[in-house]
Short mmCIF file of C-alpha atoms and ligand atoms in Angstrom, two decimals:
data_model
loop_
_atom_site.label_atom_id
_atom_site.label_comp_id
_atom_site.label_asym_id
_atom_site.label_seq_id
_atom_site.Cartn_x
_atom_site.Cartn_y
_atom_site.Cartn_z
CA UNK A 1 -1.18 119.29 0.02
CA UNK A 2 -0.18 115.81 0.25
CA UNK A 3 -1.21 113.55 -2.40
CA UNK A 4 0.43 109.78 -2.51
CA UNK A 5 2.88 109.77 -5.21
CA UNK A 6 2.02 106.67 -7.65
CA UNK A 7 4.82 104.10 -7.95
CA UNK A 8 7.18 105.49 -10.25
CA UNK A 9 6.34 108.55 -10.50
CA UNK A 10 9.32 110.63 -9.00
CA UNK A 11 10.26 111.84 -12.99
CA UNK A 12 6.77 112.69 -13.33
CA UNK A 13 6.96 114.42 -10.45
CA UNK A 14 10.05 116.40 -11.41
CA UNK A 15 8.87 116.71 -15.18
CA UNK A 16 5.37 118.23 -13.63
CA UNK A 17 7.63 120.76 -11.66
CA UNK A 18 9.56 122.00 -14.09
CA UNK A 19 6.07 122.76 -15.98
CA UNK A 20 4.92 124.79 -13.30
CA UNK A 21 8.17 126.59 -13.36
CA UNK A 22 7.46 127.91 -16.75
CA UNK A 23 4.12 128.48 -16.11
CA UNK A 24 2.49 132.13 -17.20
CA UNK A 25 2.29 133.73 -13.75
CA UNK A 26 -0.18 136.38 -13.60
CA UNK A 27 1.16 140.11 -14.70
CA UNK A 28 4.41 138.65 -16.03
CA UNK A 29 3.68 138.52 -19.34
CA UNK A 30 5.03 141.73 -20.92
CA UNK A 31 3.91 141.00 -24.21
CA UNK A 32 0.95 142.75 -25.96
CA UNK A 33 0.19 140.42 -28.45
CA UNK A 34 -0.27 138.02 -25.55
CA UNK A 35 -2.76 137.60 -22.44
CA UNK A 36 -1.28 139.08 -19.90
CA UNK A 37 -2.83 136.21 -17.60
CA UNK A 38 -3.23 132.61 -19.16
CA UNK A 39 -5.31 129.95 -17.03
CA UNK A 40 -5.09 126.60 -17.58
CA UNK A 41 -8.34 124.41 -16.95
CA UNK A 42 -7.41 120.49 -17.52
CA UNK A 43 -10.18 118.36 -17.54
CA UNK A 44 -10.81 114.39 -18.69
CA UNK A 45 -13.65 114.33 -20.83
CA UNK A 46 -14.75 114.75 -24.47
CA UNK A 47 -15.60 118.15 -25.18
CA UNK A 48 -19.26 117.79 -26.12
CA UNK A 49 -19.84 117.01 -22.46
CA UNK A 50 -21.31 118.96 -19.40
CA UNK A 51 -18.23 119.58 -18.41
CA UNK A 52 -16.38 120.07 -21.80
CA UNK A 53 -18.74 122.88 -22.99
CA UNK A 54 -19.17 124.17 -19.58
CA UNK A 55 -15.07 124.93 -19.85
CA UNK A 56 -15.39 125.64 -23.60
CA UNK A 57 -17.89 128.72 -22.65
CA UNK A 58 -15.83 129.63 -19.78
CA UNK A 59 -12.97 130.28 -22.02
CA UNK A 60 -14.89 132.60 -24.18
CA UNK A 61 -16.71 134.30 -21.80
CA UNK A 62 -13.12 135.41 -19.59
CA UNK A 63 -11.30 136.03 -23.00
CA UNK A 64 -14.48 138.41 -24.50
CA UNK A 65 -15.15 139.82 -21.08
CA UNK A 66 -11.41 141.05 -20.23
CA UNK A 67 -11.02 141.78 -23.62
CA UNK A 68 -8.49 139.21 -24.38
CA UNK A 69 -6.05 140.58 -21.44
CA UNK A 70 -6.81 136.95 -19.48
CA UNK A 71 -6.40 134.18 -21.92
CA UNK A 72 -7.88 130.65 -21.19
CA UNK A 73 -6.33 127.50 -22.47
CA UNK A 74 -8.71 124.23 -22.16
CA UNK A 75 -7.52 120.74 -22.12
CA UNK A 76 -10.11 118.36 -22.37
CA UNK A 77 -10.24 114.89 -22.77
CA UNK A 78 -7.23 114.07 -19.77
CA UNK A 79 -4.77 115.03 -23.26
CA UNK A 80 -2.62 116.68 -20.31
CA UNK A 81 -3.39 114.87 -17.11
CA UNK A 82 -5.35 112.50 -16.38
CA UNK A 83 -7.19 111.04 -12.65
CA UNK A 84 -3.92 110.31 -10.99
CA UNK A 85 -1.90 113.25 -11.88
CA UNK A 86 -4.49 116.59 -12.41
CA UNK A 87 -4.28 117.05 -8.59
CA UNK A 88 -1.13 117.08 -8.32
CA UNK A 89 -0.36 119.33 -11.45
CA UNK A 90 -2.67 121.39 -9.75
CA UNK A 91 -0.70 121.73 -6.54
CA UNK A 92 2.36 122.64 -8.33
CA UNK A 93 1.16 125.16 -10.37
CA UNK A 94 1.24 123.01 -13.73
CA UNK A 95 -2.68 123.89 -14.10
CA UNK A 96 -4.82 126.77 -12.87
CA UNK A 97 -8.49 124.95 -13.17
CA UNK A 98 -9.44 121.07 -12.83
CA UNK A 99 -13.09 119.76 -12.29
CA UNK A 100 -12.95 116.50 -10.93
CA UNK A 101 -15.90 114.47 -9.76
CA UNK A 102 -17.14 114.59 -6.11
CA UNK A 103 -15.89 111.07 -6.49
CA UNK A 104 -12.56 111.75 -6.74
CA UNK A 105 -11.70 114.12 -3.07
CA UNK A 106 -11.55 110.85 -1.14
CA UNK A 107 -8.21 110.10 -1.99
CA UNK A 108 -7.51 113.49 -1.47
CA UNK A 109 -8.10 113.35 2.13
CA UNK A 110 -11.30 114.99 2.40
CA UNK A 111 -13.68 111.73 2.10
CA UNK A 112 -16.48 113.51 3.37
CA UNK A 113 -16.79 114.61 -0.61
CA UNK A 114 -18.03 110.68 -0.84
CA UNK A 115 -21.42 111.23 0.30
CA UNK A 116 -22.05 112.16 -2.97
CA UNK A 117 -21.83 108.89 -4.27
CA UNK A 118 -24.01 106.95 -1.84
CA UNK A 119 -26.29 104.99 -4.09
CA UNK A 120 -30.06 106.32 -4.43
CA UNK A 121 -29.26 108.64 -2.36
CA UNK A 122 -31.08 111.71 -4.66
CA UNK A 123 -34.16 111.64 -6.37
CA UNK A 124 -33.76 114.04 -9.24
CA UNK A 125 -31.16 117.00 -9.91
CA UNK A 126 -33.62 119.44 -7.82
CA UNK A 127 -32.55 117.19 -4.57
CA UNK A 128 -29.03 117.10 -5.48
CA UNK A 129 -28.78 121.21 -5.94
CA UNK A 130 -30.50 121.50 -2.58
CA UNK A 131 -27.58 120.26 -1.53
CA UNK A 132 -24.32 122.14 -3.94
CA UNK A 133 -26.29 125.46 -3.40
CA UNK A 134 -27.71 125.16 0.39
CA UNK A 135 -25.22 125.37 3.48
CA UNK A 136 -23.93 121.74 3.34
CA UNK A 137 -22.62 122.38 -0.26
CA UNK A 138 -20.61 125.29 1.14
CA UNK A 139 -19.35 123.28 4.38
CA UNK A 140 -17.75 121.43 1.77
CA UNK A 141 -16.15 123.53 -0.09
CA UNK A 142 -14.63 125.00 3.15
CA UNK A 143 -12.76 121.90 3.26
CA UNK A 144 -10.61 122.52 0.51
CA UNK A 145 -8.34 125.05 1.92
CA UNK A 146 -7.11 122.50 4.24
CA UNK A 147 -5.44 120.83 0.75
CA UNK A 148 -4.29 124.06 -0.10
CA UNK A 149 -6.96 124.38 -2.72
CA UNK A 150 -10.20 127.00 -3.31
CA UNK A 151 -13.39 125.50 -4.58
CA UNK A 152 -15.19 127.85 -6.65
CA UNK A 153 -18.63 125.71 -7.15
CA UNK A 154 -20.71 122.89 -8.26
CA UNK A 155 -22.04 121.34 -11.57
CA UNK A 156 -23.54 118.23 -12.38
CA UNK A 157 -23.38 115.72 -15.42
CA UNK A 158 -26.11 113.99 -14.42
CA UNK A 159 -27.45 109.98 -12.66
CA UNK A 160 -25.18 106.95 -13.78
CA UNK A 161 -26.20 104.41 -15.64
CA UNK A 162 -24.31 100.50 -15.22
CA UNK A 163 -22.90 98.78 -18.53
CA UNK A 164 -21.94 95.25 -19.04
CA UNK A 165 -21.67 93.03 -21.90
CA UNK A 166 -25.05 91.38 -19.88
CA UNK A 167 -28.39 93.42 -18.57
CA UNK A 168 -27.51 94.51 -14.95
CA UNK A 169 -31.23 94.58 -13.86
CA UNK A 170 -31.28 92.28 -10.38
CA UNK A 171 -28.76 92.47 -7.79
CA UNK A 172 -28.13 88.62 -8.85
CA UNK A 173 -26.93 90.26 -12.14
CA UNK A 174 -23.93 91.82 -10.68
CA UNK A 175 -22.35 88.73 -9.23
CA UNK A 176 -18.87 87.94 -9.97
CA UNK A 177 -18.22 90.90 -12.66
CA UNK A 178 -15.27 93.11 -12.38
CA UNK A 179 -16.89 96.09 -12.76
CA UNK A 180 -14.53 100.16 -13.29
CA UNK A 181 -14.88 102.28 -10.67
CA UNK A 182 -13.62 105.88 -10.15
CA UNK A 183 -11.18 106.25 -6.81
CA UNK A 184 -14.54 106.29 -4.74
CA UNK A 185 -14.49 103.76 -1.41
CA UNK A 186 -18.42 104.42 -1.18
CA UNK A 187 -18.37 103.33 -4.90
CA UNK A 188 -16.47 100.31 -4.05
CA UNK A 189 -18.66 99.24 -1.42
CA UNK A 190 -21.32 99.94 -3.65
CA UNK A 191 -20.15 97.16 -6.31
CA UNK A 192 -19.70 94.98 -3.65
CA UNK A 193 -22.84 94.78 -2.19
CA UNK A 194 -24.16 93.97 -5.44
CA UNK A 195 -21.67 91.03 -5.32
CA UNK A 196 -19.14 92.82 -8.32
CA UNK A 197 -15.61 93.10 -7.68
CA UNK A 198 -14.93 97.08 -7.88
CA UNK A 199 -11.49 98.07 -9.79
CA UNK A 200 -10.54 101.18 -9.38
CA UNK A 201 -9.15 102.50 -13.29
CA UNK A 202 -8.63 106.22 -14.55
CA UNK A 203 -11.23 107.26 -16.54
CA UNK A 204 -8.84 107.88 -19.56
CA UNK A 205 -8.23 103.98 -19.05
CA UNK A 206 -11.87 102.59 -19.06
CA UNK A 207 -12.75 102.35 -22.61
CA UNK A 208 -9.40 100.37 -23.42
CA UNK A 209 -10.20 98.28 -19.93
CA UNK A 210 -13.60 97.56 -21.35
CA UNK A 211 -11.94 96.11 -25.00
CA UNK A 212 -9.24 93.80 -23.59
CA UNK A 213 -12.04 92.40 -21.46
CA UNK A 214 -9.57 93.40 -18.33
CA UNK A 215 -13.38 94.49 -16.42
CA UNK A 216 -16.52 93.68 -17.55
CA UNK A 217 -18.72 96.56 -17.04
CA UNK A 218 -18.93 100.37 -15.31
CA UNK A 219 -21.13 102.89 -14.52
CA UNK A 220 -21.27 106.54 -15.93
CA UNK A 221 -24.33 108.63 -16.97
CA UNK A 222 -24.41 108.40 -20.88
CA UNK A 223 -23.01 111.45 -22.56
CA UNK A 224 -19.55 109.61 -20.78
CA UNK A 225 -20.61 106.55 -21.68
CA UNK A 226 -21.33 107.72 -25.67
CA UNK A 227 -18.61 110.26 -26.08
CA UNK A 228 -16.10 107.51 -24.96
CA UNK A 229 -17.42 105.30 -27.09
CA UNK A 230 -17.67 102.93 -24.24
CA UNK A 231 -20.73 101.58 -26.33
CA UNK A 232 -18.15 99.93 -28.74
CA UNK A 233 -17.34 97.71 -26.24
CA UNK A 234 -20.42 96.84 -24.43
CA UNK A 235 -23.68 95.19 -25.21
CA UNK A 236 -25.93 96.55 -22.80
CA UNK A 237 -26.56 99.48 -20.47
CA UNK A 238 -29.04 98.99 -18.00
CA UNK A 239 -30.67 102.86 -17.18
CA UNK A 240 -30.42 102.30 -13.19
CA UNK A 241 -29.59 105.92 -12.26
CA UNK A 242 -28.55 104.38 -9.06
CA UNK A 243 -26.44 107.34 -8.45
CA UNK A 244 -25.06 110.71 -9.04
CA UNK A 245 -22.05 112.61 -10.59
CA UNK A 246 -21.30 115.93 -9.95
CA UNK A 247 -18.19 118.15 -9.99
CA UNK A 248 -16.13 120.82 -8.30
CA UNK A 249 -13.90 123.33 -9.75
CA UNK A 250 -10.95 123.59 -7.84
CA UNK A 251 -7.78 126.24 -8.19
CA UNK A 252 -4.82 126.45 -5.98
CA UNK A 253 -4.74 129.20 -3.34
CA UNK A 254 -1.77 130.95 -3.95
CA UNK A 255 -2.44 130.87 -7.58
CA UNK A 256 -6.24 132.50 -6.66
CA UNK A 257 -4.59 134.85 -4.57
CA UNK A 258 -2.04 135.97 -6.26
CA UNK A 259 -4.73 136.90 -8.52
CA UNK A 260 -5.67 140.91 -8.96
CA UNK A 261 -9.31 141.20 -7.00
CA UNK A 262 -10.86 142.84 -10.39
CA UNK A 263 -9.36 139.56 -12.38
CA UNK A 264 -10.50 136.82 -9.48
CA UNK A 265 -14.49 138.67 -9.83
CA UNK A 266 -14.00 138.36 -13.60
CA UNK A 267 -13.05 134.53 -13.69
CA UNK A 268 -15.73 133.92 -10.63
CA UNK A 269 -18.45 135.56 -12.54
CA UNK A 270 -17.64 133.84 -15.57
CA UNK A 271 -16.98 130.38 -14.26
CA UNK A 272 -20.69 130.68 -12.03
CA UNK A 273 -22.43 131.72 -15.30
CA UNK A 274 -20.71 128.88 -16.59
CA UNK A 275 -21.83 126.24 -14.29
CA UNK A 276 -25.18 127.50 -14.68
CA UNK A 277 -25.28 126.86 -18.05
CA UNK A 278 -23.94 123.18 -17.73
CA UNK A 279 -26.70 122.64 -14.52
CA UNK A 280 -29.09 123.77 -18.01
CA UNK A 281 -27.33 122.02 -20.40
CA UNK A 282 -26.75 118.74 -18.48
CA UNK A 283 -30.22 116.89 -18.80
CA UNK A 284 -30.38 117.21 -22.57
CA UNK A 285 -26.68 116.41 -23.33
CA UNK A 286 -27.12 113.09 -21.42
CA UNK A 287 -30.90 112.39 -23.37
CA UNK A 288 -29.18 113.31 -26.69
CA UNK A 289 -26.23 111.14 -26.32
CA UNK A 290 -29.05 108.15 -25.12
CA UNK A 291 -30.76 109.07 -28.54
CA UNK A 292 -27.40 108.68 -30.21
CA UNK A 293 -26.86 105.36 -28.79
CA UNK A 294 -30.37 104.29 -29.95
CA UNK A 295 -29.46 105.37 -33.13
CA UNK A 296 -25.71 103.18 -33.12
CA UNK A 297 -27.56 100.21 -32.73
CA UNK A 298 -24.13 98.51 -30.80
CA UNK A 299 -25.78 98.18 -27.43
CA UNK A 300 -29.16 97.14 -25.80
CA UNK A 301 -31.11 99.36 -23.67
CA UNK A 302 -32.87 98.17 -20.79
CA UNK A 303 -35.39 100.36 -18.71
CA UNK A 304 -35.91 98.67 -14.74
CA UNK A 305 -39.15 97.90 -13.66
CA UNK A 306 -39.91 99.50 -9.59
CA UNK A 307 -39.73 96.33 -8.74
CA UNK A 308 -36.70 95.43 -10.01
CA UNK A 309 -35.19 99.28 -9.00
CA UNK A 310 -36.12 98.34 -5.52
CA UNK A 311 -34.34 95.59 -5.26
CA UNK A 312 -31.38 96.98 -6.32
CA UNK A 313 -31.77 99.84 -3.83
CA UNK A 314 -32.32 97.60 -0.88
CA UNK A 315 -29.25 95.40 -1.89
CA UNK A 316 -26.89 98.82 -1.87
CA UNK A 317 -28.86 99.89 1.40
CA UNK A 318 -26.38 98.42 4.11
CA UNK A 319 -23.60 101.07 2.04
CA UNK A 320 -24.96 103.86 4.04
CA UNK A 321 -24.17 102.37 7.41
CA UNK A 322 -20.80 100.60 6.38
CA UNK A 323 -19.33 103.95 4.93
CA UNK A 324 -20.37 106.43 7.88
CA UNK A 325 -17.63 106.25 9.48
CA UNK A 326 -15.46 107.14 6.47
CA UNK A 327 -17.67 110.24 5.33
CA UNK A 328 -18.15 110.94 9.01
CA UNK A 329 -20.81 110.89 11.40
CA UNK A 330 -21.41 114.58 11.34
CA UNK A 331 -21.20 115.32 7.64
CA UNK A 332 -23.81 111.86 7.61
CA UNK A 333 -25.95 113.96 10.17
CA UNK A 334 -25.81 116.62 8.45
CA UNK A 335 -26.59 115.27 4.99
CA UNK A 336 -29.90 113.79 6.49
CA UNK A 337 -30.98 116.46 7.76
CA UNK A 338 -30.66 118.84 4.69
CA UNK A 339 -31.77 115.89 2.96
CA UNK A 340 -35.27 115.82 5.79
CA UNK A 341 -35.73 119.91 5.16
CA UNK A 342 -35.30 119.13 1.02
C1 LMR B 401 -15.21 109.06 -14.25
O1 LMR B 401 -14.03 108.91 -13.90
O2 LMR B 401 -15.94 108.13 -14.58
C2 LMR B 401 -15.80 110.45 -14.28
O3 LMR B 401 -15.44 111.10 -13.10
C3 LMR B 401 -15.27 111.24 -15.43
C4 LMR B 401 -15.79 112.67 -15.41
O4 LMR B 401 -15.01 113.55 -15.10
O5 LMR B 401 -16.97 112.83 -15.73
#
């Protein structure tokens, strides 16, 4: 796989590889007392998250079902690795599991994953899984083995919402603010049309970002928003759902191969029951988290008019056309078209 080393990071590098050199390998583990088998899922959110209790069941359901023989260590909240470094961890064998947003392949190499985040692109959840589950969801995933990587399936959090210490209702709004973006070029493009200046930050960095003033606003759908506390440091959200967020869970090949075929159906069966539950789970984790923020009183809410949603959605319009050639012209093709049969 080759991922761009950050500045610097040549210790990391070396520290990250002498993890994965210690790392339980499956069947080497000759204790009893412990799992034979212990996977490591990283991820960068709070637990009480899509995508935190999505892991959290996973974990129980692997450990119950296999009768504590495959053990499942969780690491939420990027307390391991964070944006820059889970790939990478991944890749060396540091970590077994890591989710990361559709958002986040680009820089990867496989910016096709971007189409994802082309602005008002989905009407509701049921358009977006017509998508993850139908034949352009797979093509996808196909993709990964090219970065040494498996991608065993889908799950959303939910449609992002844009914060600033101002409401972000007109594209007139947007001008001049430096607003967080995740490593996402169709992102960036997105904040530009809308006359903000993207910055690309981890997500572990946001909330501090948001404090020292260093940007001004972000987008994230609102159980991020809340469990970061990212209210604390922002007046207003404005409830655009301009666009989606989603997530893959990825393993490393060897690692899944090296796997015994009665231990990979276990952890596939568990992780798809798992997803499924977060796909449930993901609506009402994001309404109770708004209801939470109601209830904080730190930040004003602000519902868009059509009007004023259509003018948002015409000013991130000329994305589409400006990023094609990025996502590519055949994954564009084919996205219409599933989008057409939807
Ligand atoms: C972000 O960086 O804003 C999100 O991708 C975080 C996440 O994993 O939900």
């Amino acid at each position: 796989m080759n991922i761009p080393a950050r500045s610097g990071s040549v210790s990391r590098r070396t520290w990250l590889a002498a993890l994965a050199g210690s790392a339980a390998l499956p069947g080497v583990s000759g204790a009893t007392t412990r799992p034979d088998i212990t996977l490591r899922f990283s991820h960068v959110v709070a637990e009480e998250t899509p995508k935190g209790l999505a892991a959290n069941r996973f974990k129980v359901l692997v450990e119950q079902r296999s009768g504590g023989r495959i053990g499942v260590q969780v690491f939420p909240n990027g307390q391991l690795y964070g944006d820059h470094d889970e790939m990478q961890a991944l890749e060396l064998g540091a970590v077994d599991l890591v989710a990361p947003s559709l958002s986040k392949f680009g820089r990867i190499g496989l910016p096709e994953f971007e189409l994802f985040d082309l602005p008002f692109l989905f009407d509701d959840l049921n358009a977006v899984r017509r998508i993850t589950q139908g034949p352009l969801g797979q093509k996808l995933l196909q993709a990964l083995p090219r970065q040494g990587l498996v991608g065993l399936g889908y799950f959303d959090n939910g449609f992002k919402q844009m914060s600033a210490n101002r409401p972000l209702l007109e594209p007139g709004d947007f001008v001049g603010l430096r607003m967080r973006v995740q490593a996402s070029r169709v992102i960036a493009a997105q904040m530009r049309a809308l006359g903000a200046q993207p910055v690309t930050l981890a997500f572990s960095e946001t909330r501090l970002a948001l404090a020292a003033g260093v940007v001004d606003g972000t987008e994230n759908p609102v159980s991020n928003f809340w469990t970061q506390a990212m209210h604390e440091a922002q007046t207003d959200l404005s409830l655009t759902n301009h666009g989606y967020l989603g997530y893959a869970v990825v393993t490393n090949e060897r690692f899944w191969q090296h796997l015994q075929p009665a231990d990979r159906t276990l952890i596939n069966q568990a992780l798809q029951e798992s997803l499924a539950f977060a796909n449930q789970i993901a609506d009402t984790q994001n309404d109770q988290a708004l209801q939470a923020l109601r209830q904080a009183g730190t930040t004003r809410i602000h519902s868009l008019n059509s009007g004023q949603r259509e003018r948002l959605r015409q000013a991130v319009q000329p994305v589409q056309q400006q990023l094609a050639r990025r996502i590519g012209p055949r994954w564009m093709k084919d996205l219409q078209q599933a989008l057409r049969q939807a």
